[in-house]
Short mmCIF file of C-alpha atoms in Angstrom, two decimals:
data_model
loop_
_atom_site.label_atom_id
_atom_site.label_comp_id
_atom_site.label_asym_id
_atom_site.label_seq_id
_atom_site.Cartn_x
_atom_site.Cartn_y
_atom_site.Cartn_z
CA ASP E 1 56.08 -10.75 -128.52
CA ALA E 2 52.68 -9.72 -127.11
CA GLY E 3 52.52 -12.72 -124.71
CA VAL E 4 49.44 -14.83 -124.35
CA THR E 5 46.37 -12.83 -125.39
CA GLN E 6 42.87 -13.58 -124.51
CA SER E 7 39.64 -12.12 -125.74
CA PRO E 8 37.38 -10.72 -124.74
CA THR E 9 38.54 -9.45 -121.33
CA HIS E 10 35.12 -9.22 -119.88
CA LEU E 11 31.81 -10.77 -120.92
CA ILE E 12 28.23 -10.86 -119.51
CA LYS E 13 25.85 -13.55 -120.69
CA THR E 14 22.52 -14.79 -119.59
CA ARG E 15 21.73 -18.29 -118.44
CA GLY E 16 21.22 -20.74 -121.33
CA GLN E 17 23.36 -18.82 -123.75
CA HIS E 18 26.52 -19.97 -125.39
CA VAL E 19 29.94 -18.31 -125.13
CA THR E 20 33.25 -18.54 -127.05
CA LEU E 21 36.47 -17.51 -125.49
CA ARG E 22 39.63 -17.10 -127.51
CA CYS E 23 43.37 -17.49 -126.78
CA SER E 24 46.49 -16.70 -128.85
CA PRO E 25 49.63 -18.37 -127.46
CA ILE E 26 53.07 -17.01 -127.54
CA SER E 27 54.74 -17.53 -130.88
CA GLY E 28 56.34 -21.01 -130.93
CA HIS E 29 54.22 -22.45 -128.15
CA LYS E 30 52.30 -25.41 -129.34
CA SER E 31 50.56 -26.31 -126.06
CA VAL E 32 47.52 -24.37 -124.84
CA SER E 33 45.67 -25.11 -121.69
CA TRP E 34 42.45 -23.66 -120.25
CA TYR E 35 41.53 -23.17 -116.63
CA GLN E 36 38.58 -22.02 -114.74
CA GLN E 37 39.08 -19.88 -111.61
CA VAL E 38 36.13 -19.22 -109.41
CA LEU E 39 36.53 -16.37 -107.01
CA GLY E 40 38.56 -17.30 -104.00
CA GLN E 41 39.88 -20.49 -105.46
CA GLY E 42 42.88 -21.75 -107.43
CA PRO E 43 42.43 -22.36 -111.10
CA GLN E 44 40.92 -25.71 -112.15
CA PHE E 45 42.18 -27.46 -115.25
CA ILE E 46 39.65 -27.71 -118.12
CA PHE E 47 41.48 -28.75 -121.28
CA GLN E 48 44.91 -29.06 -122.73
CA TYR E 49 45.70 -29.05 -126.47
CA TYR E 50 48.98 -29.89 -128.07
CA GLU E 51 49.59 -29.78 -131.81
CA LYS E 52 45.85 -29.38 -132.31
CA GLU E 53 44.97 -32.51 -130.47
CA GLU E 54 43.25 -32.80 -127.12
CA ARG E 55 45.80 -34.10 -124.61
CA GLY E 56 43.87 -33.73 -121.39
CA ARG E 57 40.46 -32.95 -120.03
CA GLY E 58 39.49 -32.00 -116.55
CA ASN E 59 36.33 -32.82 -114.62
CA PHE E 60 34.00 -30.50 -116.51
CA PRO E 61 30.66 -31.34 -118.16
CA ASP E 62 30.23 -31.85 -121.84
CA ARG E 63 28.85 -28.30 -122.15
CA PHE E 64 32.58 -27.33 -122.19
CA SER E 65 34.42 -27.94 -125.40
CA ALA E 66 37.62 -26.56 -127.05
CA ARG E 67 39.69 -26.70 -130.11
CA GLN E 68 43.10 -25.66 -131.30
CA PHE E 69 43.64 -24.25 -134.79
CA PRO E 70 46.60 -24.70 -137.25
CA ASN E 71 48.14 -21.49 -135.92
CA TYR E 72 47.91 -22.95 -132.33
CA SER E 73 45.35 -20.39 -131.23
CA SER E 74 42.52 -21.92 -129.30
CA GLU E 75 38.80 -21.45 -128.46
CA LEU E 76 36.88 -22.53 -125.44
CA ASN E 77 33.23 -22.96 -125.97
CA VAL E 78 30.66 -23.29 -123.20
CA ASN E 79 27.03 -24.14 -123.99
CA ALA E 80 23.85 -23.74 -121.96
CA LEU E 81 25.50 -21.35 -119.42
CA LEU E 82 24.72 -21.75 -115.81
CA LEU E 83 25.18 -19.13 -113.05
CA GLY E 84 27.95 -21.33 -111.67
CA ASP E 85 29.99 -20.89 -114.86
CA SER E 86 30.77 -17.30 -113.77
CA ALA E 87 34.50 -17.26 -113.31
CA LEU E 88 37.79 -16.04 -114.68
CA TYR E 89 38.87 -18.23 -117.56
CA LEU E 90 42.63 -18.49 -117.97
CA CYS E 91 44.65 -19.66 -120.96
CA ALA E 92 48.19 -20.71 -120.68
CA SER E 93 50.69 -21.53 -123.36
CA SER E 94 53.94 -23.34 -122.93
CA TYR E 95 56.90 -24.84 -124.58
CA VAL E 96 57.83 -28.34 -123.49
CA GLY E 97 59.76 -28.35 -120.28
CA LEU E 98 59.51 -24.62 -119.65
CA PRO E 99 57.21 -22.67 -117.30
CA PRO E 100 53.85 -21.67 -118.65
CA PHE E 101 52.78 -18.19 -119.64
CA PHE E 102 49.32 -17.15 -118.67
CA GLY E 103 46.97 -14.74 -120.38
CA GLN E 104 45.17 -11.99 -118.38
CA GLY E 105 42.00 -14.05 -118.45
CA THR E 106 38.44 -13.57 -119.58
CA ARG E 107 36.08 -12.60 -116.80
CA LEU E 108 32.73 -14.25 -117.54
CA THR E 109 29.64 -13.28 -115.68
CA VAL E 110 26.43 -15.23 -116.16
CA VAL E 111 23.27 -13.49 -115.04
CA LYS J 1 41.24 -34.33 -100.26
CA ASN J 2 43.00 -31.95 -102.69
CA GLU J 3 46.15 -33.22 -104.29
CA VAL J 4 47.73 -29.83 -103.52
CA GLU J 5 47.32 -28.15 -100.10
CA GLN J 6 48.64 -24.65 -99.40
CA SER J 7 48.89 -22.81 -96.12
CA PRO J 8 48.19 -20.38 -94.93
CA GLN J 9 45.20 -19.31 -96.93
CA ASN J 10 45.57 -15.67 -95.94
CA LEU J 11 48.57 -13.94 -94.60
CA THR J 12 49.06 -10.31 -93.41
CA ALA J 13 52.55 -9.10 -92.67
CA GLN J 14 54.33 -5.92 -91.77
CA GLU J 15 56.76 -4.46 -94.25
CA GLY J 16 60.16 -6.05 -93.83
CA GLU J 17 59.00 -9.26 -92.28
CA PHE J 18 60.12 -12.71 -93.55
CA ILE J 19 57.34 -14.63 -95.03
CA THR J 20 56.88 -18.39 -95.68
CA ILE J 21 54.13 -20.04 -97.66
CA ASN J 22 53.89 -23.80 -97.67
CA CYS J 23 52.66 -26.39 -100.22
CA SER J 24 52.15 -30.05 -99.66
CA TYR J 25 51.14 -32.56 -102.29
CA SER J 26 50.20 -36.19 -102.40
CA VAL J 27 51.08 -37.28 -105.93
CA GLY J 28 54.10 -37.90 -107.98
CA ILE J 29 55.26 -34.83 -109.87
CA SER J 30 57.59 -33.88 -112.65
CA ALA J 31 57.79 -30.28 -111.52
CA LEU J 32 56.34 -27.81 -109.07
CA HIS J 33 55.75 -24.20 -109.92
CA TRP J 34 55.17 -21.16 -107.66
CA LEU J 35 53.04 -18.59 -109.37
CA GLN J 36 52.02 -15.04 -108.45
CA GLN J 37 48.62 -13.73 -109.29
CA HIS J 38 47.91 -10.04 -109.03
CA PRO J 39 44.43 -8.45 -108.68
CA GLY J 40 42.79 -8.56 -112.11
CA GLY J 41 43.89 -12.06 -112.81
CA GLY J 42 47.36 -11.96 -114.39
CA ILE J 43 49.55 -14.84 -113.38
CA VAL J 44 53.24 -14.98 -113.68
CA SER J 45 55.56 -17.88 -113.00
CA LEU J 46 58.08 -17.24 -110.25
CA PHE J 47 59.86 -20.55 -109.99
CA MET J 48 59.88 -23.98 -111.54
CA LEU J 49 61.41 -26.67 -109.22
CA SER J 50 62.08 -30.33 -109.52
CA SER J 51 64.64 -30.51 -106.73
CA GLY J 52 66.55 -28.42 -104.21
CA LYS J 53 66.30 -24.66 -103.96
CA LYS J 54 66.15 -21.64 -106.21
CA LYS J 55 66.61 -17.94 -105.41
CA HIS J 56 65.58 -14.84 -107.33
CA GLY J 57 66.11 -11.59 -105.63
CA ARG J 58 64.13 -11.58 -102.33
CA LEU J 59 62.31 -14.79 -103.29
CA ILE J 60 63.51 -18.24 -102.35
CA ALA J 61 61.80 -21.55 -103.20
CA THR J 62 62.64 -24.95 -101.86
CA ILE J 63 61.34 -28.40 -102.46
CA ASN J 64 61.74 -31.73 -100.64
CA ILE J 65 60.68 -34.47 -103.06
CA GLN J 66 60.77 -37.17 -100.40
CA GLU J 67 58.42 -35.28 -98.10
CA LYS J 68 56.35 -33.94 -100.92
CA HIS J 69 56.63 -30.39 -99.68
CA SER J 70 57.69 -27.09 -101.00
CA SER J 71 58.04 -23.63 -99.43
CA LEU J 72 58.20 -20.15 -100.90
CA HIS J 73 60.05 -17.54 -98.78
CA ILE J 74 59.98 -13.78 -99.19
CA THR J 75 62.74 -11.88 -97.38
CA ALA J 76 62.31 -8.22 -96.44
CA SER J 77 58.70 -8.14 -97.63
CA HIS J 78 57.36 -5.07 -99.38
CA PRO J 79 53.74 -3.87 -100.03
CA ARG J 80 54.39 -4.56 -103.73
CA ASP J 81 54.66 -8.26 -102.77
CA SER J 82 50.94 -8.22 -101.99
CA ALA J 83 49.35 -10.82 -104.27
CA VAL J 84 47.98 -14.32 -104.35
CA TYR J 85 50.74 -16.97 -104.45
CA ILE J 86 49.72 -20.27 -106.00
CA CYS J 87 51.55 -23.63 -105.83
CA ALA J 88 51.01 -25.65 -109.09
CA LEU J 89 52.05 -29.15 -109.88
CA LEU J 90 52.96 -30.83 -113.11
CA LYS J 91 51.91 -34.37 -112.38
CA GLY J 92 54.23 -37.05 -113.77
CA GLY J 93 52.98 -38.51 -117.00
CA THR J 94 50.33 -35.95 -117.64
CA GLY J 95 52.16 -33.84 -120.11
CA ASN J 96 51.62 -30.15 -119.45
CA GLN J 97 48.57 -30.23 -117.20
CA PHE J 98 48.76 -28.25 -114.00
CA TYR J 99 47.03 -28.91 -110.71
CA PHE J 100 46.78 -25.78 -108.56
CA GLY J 101 46.57 -25.12 -104.83
CA THR J 102 43.90 -22.72 -103.66
CA GLY J 103 46.39 -20.00 -103.24
CA THR J 104 47.72 -17.85 -100.37
CA SER J 105 46.53 -14.27 -100.30
CA LEU J 106 49.42 -12.04 -98.96
CA THR J 107 48.91 -8.54 -97.90
CA VAL J 108 52.03 -6.62 -96.80
CA ILE J 109 51.25 -3.50 -94.76
CA PRO J 110 53.60 -0.45 -94.95
#
């Protein structure tokens, strides 16, 4: 199993643009969560999806949205990018009751 | 006030030293995880605790549910232990959502 895979690994966007980040969970994991990690801080929860339904949303503006597909992969979309959206975006997949597995993250830089 | 507080934020140790990282929290939890994050972002789960103590190699994690406190200990520290260690909570009733501490950046000097 390849583990949790995220794409792209690095991305540079300009302010006002839109970005889509992708995550493929470990096979059999139906829960996918997204986190934003700004340099020097711990990850902040953005969204959780389970069985293609949103199960949780963190304190992020409506510019952030996500979805989960029938194969349990997920996309995180951010509209109208701001400089402050520059961060490492982490995806984690898990099986109920077991520790999560994290992807390597997507490093987004907004200029 | 953050729901999860870690200390210290930064820690430098000599190779071989015994290291302790602390995590305090203020909410009910279903589980607490200790995570290790290496430069470049990759995070791995070290321990999942809901009570008591767990040991894996040179790593020991303890939790006191009544005091809402957990510690991660590293015995005989080694430069390859240099990483950021993050305490993460699974809050009771929130499914699989994690709440993270800010992390402790550990540097072990040879």
